């Protein structure tokens, strides 16, 4: 795949414009930064953009994909859809958006200094998905909530057939008060440095919890999230590689 790269400090590879509503699609492209002070891969700078990336790689940015309106982006992406896309080695979070993030079909978010994916809004449940993907070895949470510039209980996740492994913080953090917020089906949640699954509100409402395998999560497999009769307990790592889970 072709490579778009920068060795110049604080350079973003691509910024959206103020061109109104649009769907922006990147297919089979690698993006990277080798600068001392990293810029962003794709950053929301204007317009209402639905971002789609297929078979792409984002390597070594401050944030690989940035719709962080509370910090450095001018706006957020209307939605972010990643298909078989890798986001790695960011000096902050891998993917941040104050709107929905949907991971599909072999996407891998790993090795980022902050959390893997941070998604949410200030006062509404933001629906996110992670299907047939791997979230691992990130320095914060694997999949995290976000509000007004900080982690908060303002988002929901549907996670299915995915690996959430060896993140320094929680594997999955979710849970808006009094709203349905979490669906887990057929996942491996193993070796995370805090909780495997952390519902930040005791009154948050899980939707589905079926056939998930847990083990070696430092603070426990679950917080504010009842066990399921279909739970599988892992006593050792189920992976043959700690660096390639897709």
PDB file of C-alpha atoms in Angstrom:
ATOM      1  CA  UNK A   1       0.000   0.000   0.000  1.00  0.00           C
ATOM      2  CA  UNK A   2       1.217   3.591  -0.647  1.00  0.00           C
ATOM      3  CA  UNK A   3       2.730   5.484   2.307  1.00  0.00           C
ATOM      4  CA  UNK A   4       1.979   9.066   3.355  1.00  0.00           C
ATOM      5  CA  UNK A   5       4.530  10.105   5.973  1.00  0.00           C
ATOM      6  CA  UNK A   6       6.040  13.143   7.661  1.00  0.00           C
ATOM      7  CA  UNK A   7       9.262  13.753   9.586  1.00  0.00           C
ATOM      8  CA  UNK A   8       8.343  17.396  10.293  1.00  0.00           C
ATOM      9  CA  UNK A   9       7.227  18.378  13.789  1.00  0.00           C
ATOM     10  CA  UNK A  10       3.491  18.815  14.501  1.00  0.00           C
ATOM     11  CA  UNK A  11       2.340  18.068  10.953  1.00  0.00           C
ATOM     12  CA  UNK A  12      -1.073  16.424  10.511  1.00  0.00           C
ATOM     13  CA  UNK A  13      -1.239  14.243   7.414  1.00  0.00           C
ATOM     14  CA  UNK A  14      -4.880  15.082   6.613  1.00  0.00           C
ATOM     15  CA  UNK A  15      -7.365  17.643   7.952  1.00  0.00           C
ATOM     16  CA  UNK A  16     -11.021  17.789   6.981  1.00  0.00           C
ATOM     17  CA  UNK A  17     -12.342  21.024   5.510  1.00  0.00           C
ATOM     18  CA  UNK A  18     -15.474  23.102   6.094  1.00  0.00           C
ATOM     19  CA  UNK A  19     -17.122  21.663   3.010  1.00  0.00           C
ATOM     20  CA  UNK A  20     -20.340  20.600   4.748  1.00  0.00           C
ATOM     21  CA  UNK A  21     -21.634  17.039   4.958  1.00  0.00           C
ATOM     22  CA  UNK A  22     -19.436  14.385   3.379  1.00  0.00           C
ATOM     23  CA  UNK A  23     -18.308  10.778   3.537  1.00  0.00           C
ATOM     24  CA  UNK A  24     -14.524  10.560   3.449  1.00  0.00           C
ATOM     25  CA  UNK A  25     -13.097   7.160   2.488  1.00  0.00           C
ATOM     26  CA  UNK A  26      -9.455   6.033   2.642  1.00  0.00           C
ATOM     27  CA  UNK A  27      -8.681   2.632   1.155  1.00  0.00           C
ATOM     28  CA  UNK A  28      -5.419   0.680   1.390  1.00  0.00           C
ATOM     29  CA  UNK A  29      -3.134   3.528   2.525  1.00  0.00           C
ATOM     30  CA  UNK A  30      -0.395   3.668   5.178  1.00  0.00           C
ATOM     31  CA  UNK A  31       0.092   6.843   7.226  1.00  0.00           C
ATOM     32  CA  UNK A  32       3.074   7.452   9.513  1.00  0.00           C
ATOM     33  CA  UNK A  33       5.022  10.070  11.447  1.00  0.00           C
ATOM     34  CA  UNK A  34       8.672   9.915  12.473  1.00  0.00           C
ATOM     35  CA  UNK A  35       8.956  13.495  13.761  1.00  0.00           C
ATOM     36  CA  UNK A  36      10.245  14.333  17.242  1.00  0.00           C
ATOM     37  CA  UNK A  37       6.916  16.078  17.944  1.00  0.00           C
ATOM     38  CA  UNK A  38       4.182  14.052  16.326  1.00  0.00           C
ATOM     39  CA  UNK A  39       1.174  15.389  14.496  1.00  0.00           C
ATOM     40  CA  UNK A  40      -2.058  13.481  13.830  1.00  0.00           C
ATOM     41  CA  UNK A  41      -2.919  11.065  11.073  1.00  0.00           C
ATOM     42  CA  UNK A  42      -6.466  12.209  10.282  1.00  0.00           C
ATOM     43  CA  UNK A  43      -7.965  15.088  12.248  1.00  0.00           C
ATOM     44  CA  UNK A  44     -11.468  16.607  12.155  1.00  0.00           C
ATOM     45  CA  UNK A  45     -10.972  20.271  11.303  1.00  0.00           C
ATOM     46  CA  UNK A  46     -14.315  21.233   9.770  1.00  0.00           C
ATOM     47  CA  UNK A  47     -17.506  19.990   8.160  1.00  0.00           C
ATOM     48  CA  UNK A  48     -19.671  17.026   9.144  1.00  0.00           C
ATOM     49  CA  UNK A  49     -17.588  14.082   7.995  1.00  0.00           C
ATOM     50  CA  UNK A  50     -18.343  10.383   8.147  1.00  0.00           C
ATOM     51  CA  UNK A  51     -14.875   8.809   8.122  1.00  0.00           C
ATOM     52  CA  UNK A  52     -14.314   5.348   6.628  1.00  0.00           C
ATOM     53  CA  UNK A  53     -10.905   3.632   6.534  1.00  0.00           C
ATOM     54  CA  UNK A  54     -10.403   0.258   4.863  1.00  0.00           C
ATOM     55  CA  UNK A  55      -7.145  -1.721   4.971  1.00  0.00           C
ATOM     56  CA  UNK A  56      -5.212   1.249   6.339  1.00  0.00           C
ATOM     57  CA  UNK A  57      -2.325   1.630   8.822  1.00  0.00           C
ATOM     58  CA  UNK A  58      -1.736   4.603  11.163  1.00  0.00           C
ATOM     59  CA  UNK A  59       1.683   4.386  12.801  1.00  0.00           C
ATOM     60  CA  UNK A  60       3.431   6.724  15.231  1.00  0.00           C
ATOM     61  CA  UNK A  61       1.175   9.777  15.424  1.00  0.00           C
ATOM     62  CA  UNK A  62       0.115  11.754  18.483  1.00  0.00           C
ATOM     63  CA  UNK A  63      -3.352  10.330  17.765  1.00  0.00           C
ATOM     64  CA  UNK A  64      -3.912   8.177  14.733  1.00  0.00           C
ATOM     65  CA  UNK A  65      -7.488   9.389  14.206  1.00  0.00           C
ATOM     66  CA  UNK A  66      -8.528  12.525  16.066  1.00  0.00           C
ATOM     67  CA  UNK A  67     -12.049  13.850  16.495  1.00  0.00           C
ATOM     68  CA  UNK A  68     -11.220  15.171  19.979  1.00  0.00           C
ATOM     69  CA  UNK A  69     -13.146  18.433  19.969  1.00  0.00           C
ATOM     70  CA  UNK A  70     -12.311  19.092  23.635  1.00  0.00           C
ATOM     71  CA  UNK A  71      -8.589  19.224  22.960  1.00  0.00           C
ATOM     72  CA  UNK A  72      -6.916  19.591  19.572  1.00  0.00           C
ATOM     73  CA  UNK A  73      -9.580  18.991  16.888  1.00  0.00           C
ATOM     74  CA  UNK A  74     -11.896  21.792  15.730  1.00  0.00           C
ATOM     75  CA  UNK A  75     -14.841  19.397  15.538  1.00  0.00           C
ATOM     76  CA  UNK A  76     -15.601  15.683  15.708  1.00  0.00           C
ATOM     77  CA  UNK A  77     -16.241  13.101  13.023  1.00  0.00           C
ATOM     78  CA  UNK A  78     -19.945  12.314  12.604  1.00  0.00           C
ATOM     79  CA  UNK A  79     -18.831   8.682  12.761  1.00  0.00           C
ATOM     80  CA  UNK A  80     -15.651   6.649  12.358  1.00  0.00           C
ATOM     81  CA  UNK A  81     -15.742   3.218  10.684  1.00  0.00           C
ATOM     82  CA  UNK A  82     -12.533   1.173  10.507  1.00  0.00           C
ATOM     83  CA  UNK A  83     -12.337  -2.035   8.450  1.00  0.00           C
ATOM     84  CA  UNK A  84      -9.213  -4.198   8.730  1.00  0.00           C
ATOM     85  CA  UNK A  85      -7.343  -1.096   9.866  1.00  0.00           C
ATOM     86  CA  UNK A  86      -4.389  -0.890  12.267  1.00  0.00           C
ATOM     87  CA  UNK A  87      -3.697   2.049  14.593  1.00  0.00           C
ATOM     88  CA  UNK A  88      -0.460   1.678  16.551  1.00  0.00           C
ATOM     89  CA  UNK A  89       2.384   3.430  18.352  1.00  0.00           C
ATOM     90  CA  UNK A  90       0.528   6.695  19.003  1.00  0.00           C
ATOM     91  CA  UNK A  91       2.118   8.923  21.643  1.00  0.00           C
ATOM     92  CA  UNK A  92      -1.387   9.606  23.018  1.00  0.00           C
ATOM     93  CA  UNK A  93      -4.573   7.603  22.300  1.00  0.00           C
ATOM     94  CA  UNK A  94      -4.994   5.561  19.156  1.00  0.00           C
ATOM     95  CA  UNK A  95      -8.465   6.757  18.120  1.00  0.00           C
ATOM     96  CA  UNK A  96     -10.461   9.578  19.762  1.00  0.00           C
ATOM     97  CA  UNK A  97     -13.864  10.796  18.624  1.00  0.00           C
ATOM     98  CA  UNK A  98     -16.673  12.663  20.328  1.00  0.00           C
ATOM     99  CA  UNK A  99     -19.074  10.513  18.353  1.00  0.00           C
ATOM    100  CA  UNK A 100     -19.476   6.867  17.314  1.00  0.00           C
ATOM    101  CA  UNK A 101     -16.482   4.647  16.558  1.00  0.00           C
ATOM    102  CA  UNK A 102     -17.099   1.298  14.854  1.00  0.00           C
ATOM    103  CA  UNK A 103     -14.342  -1.292  14.421  1.00  0.00           C
ATOM    104  CA  UNK A 104     -14.904  -4.093  11.927  1.00  0.00           C
ATOM    105  CA  UNK A 105     -13.311  -7.222  10.493  1.00  0.00           C
ATOM    106  CA  UNK A 106      -9.720  -7.534  11.589  1.00  0.00           C
ATOM    107  CA  UNK A 107      -8.997  -4.049  12.885  1.00  0.00           C
ATOM    108  CA  UNK A 108      -6.184  -3.839  15.454  1.00  0.00           C
ATOM    109  CA  UNK A 109      -5.623  -0.970  17.902  1.00  0.00           C
ATOM    110  CA  UNK A 110      -2.419  -1.625  19.816  1.00  0.00           C
ATOM    111  CA  UNK A 111       0.778  -0.290  21.312  1.00  0.00           C
ATOM    112  CA  UNK A 112      -0.558   3.224  21.852  1.00  0.00           C
ATOM    113  CA  UNK A 113       0.730   5.206  24.846  1.00  0.00           C
ATOM    114  CA  UNK A 114      -2.773   6.210  25.928  1.00  0.00           C
ATOM    115  CA  UNK A 115      -6.001   4.261  25.488  1.00  0.00           C
ATOM    116  CA  UNK A 116      -6.785   2.309  22.359  1.00  0.00           C
ATOM    117  CA  UNK A 117     -10.150   3.892  21.512  1.00  0.00           C
ATOM    118  CA  UNK A 118     -11.777   6.790  23.381  1.00  0.00           C
ATOM    119  CA  UNK A 119     -15.310   7.663  22.330  1.00  0.00           C
ATOM    120  CA  UNK A 120     -18.237   9.516  23.823  1.00  0.00           C
ATOM    121  CA  UNK A 121     -20.089  12.775  24.265  1.00  0.00           C
ATOM    122  CA  UNK A 122     -21.069  15.103  27.072  1.00  0.00           C
ATOM    123  CA  UNK A 123     -24.602  14.002  27.853  1.00  0.00           C
ATOM    124  CA  UNK A 124     -25.818  11.204  25.571  1.00  0.00           C
ATOM    125  CA  UNK A 125     -25.049   7.541  25.060  1.00  0.00           C
ATOM    126  CA  UNK A 126     -22.814   7.148  22.009  1.00  0.00           C
ATOM    127  CA  UNK A 127     -23.178   3.703  20.368  1.00  0.00           C
ATOM    128  CA  UNK A 128     -19.858   2.091  19.447  1.00  0.00           C
ATOM    129  CA  UNK A 129     -19.013  -1.348  18.073  1.00  0.00           C
ATOM    130  CA  UNK A 130     -15.973  -3.613  18.044  1.00  0.00           C
ATOM    131  CA  UNK A 131     -16.479  -6.746  15.952  1.00  0.00           C
ATOM    132  CA  UNK A 132     -13.829  -9.325  15.003  1.00  0.00           C
ATOM    133  CA  UNK A 133     -11.057  -6.957  16.115  1.00  0.00           C
ATOM    134  CA  UNK A 134      -8.195  -6.832  18.620  1.00  0.00           C
ATOM    135  CA  UNK A 135      -7.455  -4.147  21.220  1.00  0.00           C
ATOM    136  CA  UNK A 136      -4.192  -4.852  23.022  1.00  0.00           C
ATOM    137  CA  UNK A 137      -1.095  -3.556  24.809  1.00  0.00           C
ATOM    138  CA  UNK A 138      -2.335   0.037  25.025  1.00  0.00           C
ATOM    139  CA  UNK A 139      -1.059   2.201  27.888  1.00  0.00           C
ATOM    140  CA  UNK A 140      -4.524   3.194  29.105  1.00  0.00           C
ATOM    141  CA  UNK A 141      -7.851   1.414  28.717  1.00  0.00           C
ATOM    142  CA  UNK A 142      -8.547  -0.706  25.682  1.00  0.00           C
ATOM    143  CA  UNK A 143     -11.997   0.731  24.898  1.00  0.00           C
ATOM    144  CA  UNK A 144     -12.879   3.824  26.935  1.00  0.00           C
ATOM    145  CA  UNK A 145     -15.583   6.410  27.547  1.00  0.00           C
ATOM    146  CA  UNK A 146     -15.070  10.126  27.218  1.00  0.00           C
ATOM    147  CA  UNK A 147     -16.757  13.376  28.197  1.00  0.00           C
ATOM    148  CA  UNK A 148     -15.634  16.996  28.275  1.00  0.00           C
ATOM    149  CA  UNK A 149     -11.988  16.111  27.954  1.00  0.00           C
ATOM    150  CA  UNK A 150     -11.860  13.295  30.509  1.00  0.00           C
ATOM    151  CA  UNK A 151     -12.847   9.675  30.928  1.00  0.00           C
ATOM    152  CA  UNK A 152     -16.506   9.464  31.943  1.00  0.00           C
ATOM    153  CA  UNK A 153     -19.541   7.210  31.928  1.00  0.00           C
ATOM    154  CA  UNK A 154     -21.072   8.491  28.713  1.00  0.00           C
ATOM    155  CA  UNK A 155     -20.855   5.815  26.088  1.00  0.00           C
ATOM    156  CA  UNK A 156     -21.865   2.289  25.137  1.00  0.00           C
ATOM    157  CA  UNK A 157     -20.138  -0.606  23.412  1.00  0.00           C
ATOM    158  CA  UNK A 158     -21.227  -3.684  21.501  1.00  0.00           C
ATOM    159  CA  UNK A 159     -18.182  -5.965  21.467  1.00  0.00           C
ATOM    160  CA  UNK A 160     -18.329  -9.290  19.635  1.00  0.00           C
ATOM    161  CA  UNK A 161     -15.770 -11.926  18.605  1.00  0.00           C
ATOM    162  CA  UNK A 162     -12.914  -9.671  19.705  1.00  0.00           C
ATOM    163  CA  UNK A 163      -9.765  -9.834  21.854  1.00  0.00           C
ATOM    164  CA  UNK A 164      -9.230  -7.270  24.623  1.00  0.00           C
ATOM    165  CA  UNK A 165      -5.789  -8.104  25.950  1.00  0.00           C
ATOM    166  CA  UNK A 166      -2.962  -6.738  28.090  1.00  0.00           C
ATOM    167  CA  UNK A 167      -4.033  -3.094  28.249  1.00  0.00           C
ATOM    168  CA  UNK A 168      -2.569  -1.162  31.189  1.00  0.00           C
ATOM    169  CA  UNK A 169      -5.977   0.135  32.329  1.00  0.00           C
ATOM    170  CA  UNK A 170      -9.431  -1.436  32.053  1.00  0.00           C
ATOM    171  CA  UNK A 171     -10.070  -3.695  29.107  1.00  0.00           C
ATOM    172  CA  UNK A 172     -13.462  -2.048  28.512  1.00  0.00           C
ATOM    173  CA  UNK A 173     -14.782   1.014  30.332  1.00  0.00           C
ATOM    174  CA  UNK A 174     -18.397   2.029  29.799  1.00  0.00           C
ATOM    175  CA  UNK A 175     -21.585   2.920  31.605  1.00  0.00           C
ATOM    176  CA  UNK A 176     -23.869   5.929  31.476  1.00  0.00           C
ATOM    177  CA  UNK A 177     -26.235   6.220  34.442  1.00  0.00           C
ATOM    178  CA  UNK A 178     -29.603   4.563  33.857  1.00  0.00           C
ATOM    179  CA  UNK A 179     -29.036   3.701  30.191  1.00  0.00           C
ATOM    180  CA  UNK A 180     -28.289   0.495  28.319  1.00  0.00           C
ATOM    181  CA  UNK A 181     -24.583   0.579  27.702  1.00  0.00           C
ATOM    182  CA  UNK A 182     -22.843  -2.733  27.086  1.00  0.00           C
ATOM    183  CA  UNK A 183     -23.220  -5.841  24.947  1.00  0.00           C
ATOM    184  CA  UNK A 184     -20.518  -8.530  25.082  1.00  0.00           C
ATOM    185  CA  UNK A 185     -20.676 -11.682  22.943  1.00  0.00           C
ATOM    186  CA  UNK A 186     -17.951 -14.292  22.468  1.00  0.00           C
ATOM    187  CA  UNK A 187     -14.897 -12.237  23.450  1.00  0.00           C
ATOM    188  CA  UNK A 188     -11.577 -12.887  25.182  1.00  0.00           C
ATOM    189  CA  UNK A 189     -10.854 -10.299  27.905  1.00  0.00           C
ATOM    190  CA  UNK A 190      -7.534 -11.235  29.441  1.00  0.00           C
ATOM    191  CA  UNK A 191      -4.517  -9.775  31.189  1.00  0.00           C
ATOM    192  CA  UNK A 192      -5.639  -6.158  31.559  1.00  0.00           C
ATOM    193  CA  UNK A 193      -4.035  -4.039  34.286  1.00  0.00           C
ATOM    194  CA  UNK A 194      -7.270  -2.885  35.947  1.00  0.00           C
ATOM    195  CA  UNK A 195     -10.744  -4.429  35.460  1.00  0.00           C
ATOM    196  CA  UNK A 196     -11.546  -6.593  32.500  1.00  0.00           C
ATOM    197  CA  UNK A 197     -14.897  -4.790  32.200  1.00  0.00           C
ATOM    198  CA  UNK A 198     -15.585  -1.673  34.263  1.00  0.00           C
ATOM    199  CA  UNK A 199     -19.060  -0.144  34.352  1.00  0.00           C
ATOM    200  CA  UNK A 200     -18.423   3.242  35.909  1.00  0.00           C
ATOM    201  CA  UNK A 201     -22.012   3.538  37.130  1.00  0.00           C
ATOM    202  CA  UNK A 202     -23.729   0.903  39.262  1.00  0.00           C
ATOM    203  CA  UNK A 203     -27.036   1.891  37.647  1.00  0.00           C
ATOM    204  CA  UNK A 204     -25.791   1.365  34.097  1.00  0.00           C
ATOM    205  CA  UNK A 205     -27.640  -1.399  32.273  1.00  0.00           C
ATOM    206  CA  UNK A 206     -25.856  -4.193  30.389  1.00  0.00           C
ATOM    207  CA  UNK A 207     -27.778  -5.455  27.358  1.00  0.00           C
ATOM    208  CA  UNK A 208     -26.230  -8.807  26.413  1.00  0.00           C
ATOM    209  CA  UNK A 209     -23.542 -10.889  28.152  1.00  0.00           C
ATOM    210  CA  UNK A 210     -22.896 -14.226  26.493  1.00  0.00           C
ATOM    211  CA  UNK A 211     -19.964 -16.663  26.208  1.00  0.00           C
ATOM    212  CA  UNK A 212     -17.068 -14.404  27.147  1.00  0.00           C
ATOM    213  CA  UNK A 213     -13.720 -15.684  28.433  1.00  0.00           C
ATOM    214  CA  UNK A 214     -12.011 -13.811  31.293  1.00  0.00           C
ATOM    215  CA  UNK A 215      -8.721 -14.199  33.112  1.00  0.00           C
ATOM    216  CA  UNK A 216      -5.779 -12.469  34.786  1.00  0.00           C
ATOM    217  CA  UNK A 217      -7.370  -8.992  34.915  1.00  0.00           C
ATOM    218  CA  UNK A 218      -5.556  -7.325  37.827  1.00  0.00           C
ATOM    219  CA  UNK A 219      -8.483  -5.606  39.584  1.00  0.00           C
ATOM    220  CA  UNK A 220     -10.941  -8.352  38.700  1.00  0.00           C
ATOM    221  CA  UNK A 221     -12.850  -9.485  35.664  1.00  0.00           C
ATOM    222  CA  UNK A 222     -15.891  -7.246  36.276  1.00  0.00           C
ATOM    223  CA  UNK A 223     -16.936  -4.131  38.168  1.00  0.00           C
ATOM    224  CA  UNK A 224     -20.659  -3.256  38.547  1.00  0.00           C
ATOM    225  CA  UNK A 225     -21.298  -6.041  36.038  1.00  0.00           C
ATOM    226  CA  UNK A 226     -22.771  -9.340  37.200  1.00  0.00           C
ATOM    227  CA  UNK A 227     -21.258 -12.650  36.152  1.00  0.00           C
ATOM    228  CA  UNK A 228     -22.990 -14.736  33.496  1.00  0.00           C
ATOM    229  CA  UNK A 229     -23.601 -18.508  33.576  1.00  0.00           C
ATOM    230  CA  UNK A 230     -21.919 -18.645  30.171  1.00  0.00           C
ATOM    231  CA  UNK A 231     -18.652 -17.112  31.445  1.00  0.00           C
ATOM    232  CA  UNK A 232     -15.451 -18.998  30.678  1.00  0.00           C
ATOM    233  CA  UNK A 233     -12.570 -18.762  33.171  1.00  0.00           C
ATOM    234  CA  UNK A 234      -9.074 -18.721  31.691  1.00  0.00           C
ATOM    235  CA  UNK A 235      -6.197 -19.800  33.919  1.00  0.00           C
ATOM    236  CA  UNK A 236      -3.487 -19.061  31.343  1.00  0.00           C
ATOM    237  CA  UNK A 237      -3.153 -16.959  28.222  1.00  0.00           C
ATOM    238  CA  UNK A 238      -5.064 -18.419  25.270  1.00  0.00           C
ATOM    239  CA  UNK A 239      -2.851 -16.663  22.730  1.00  0.00           C
ATOM    240  CA  UNK A 240       0.093 -18.167  20.906  1.00  0.00           C
ATOM    241  CA  UNK A 241       1.484 -14.674  20.216  1.00  0.00           C
ATOM    242  CA  UNK A 242       1.440 -11.619  22.482  1.00  0.00           C
ATOM    243  CA  UNK A 243       1.954  -9.191  19.607  1.00  0.00           C
ATOM    244  CA  UNK A 244      -0.231 -10.471  16.749  1.00  0.00           C
ATOM    245  CA  UNK A 245      -3.828 -11.149  17.756  1.00  0.00           C
ATOM    246  CA  UNK A 246      -5.619 -10.565  14.461  1.00  0.00           C
TER     247      UNK A 246
END
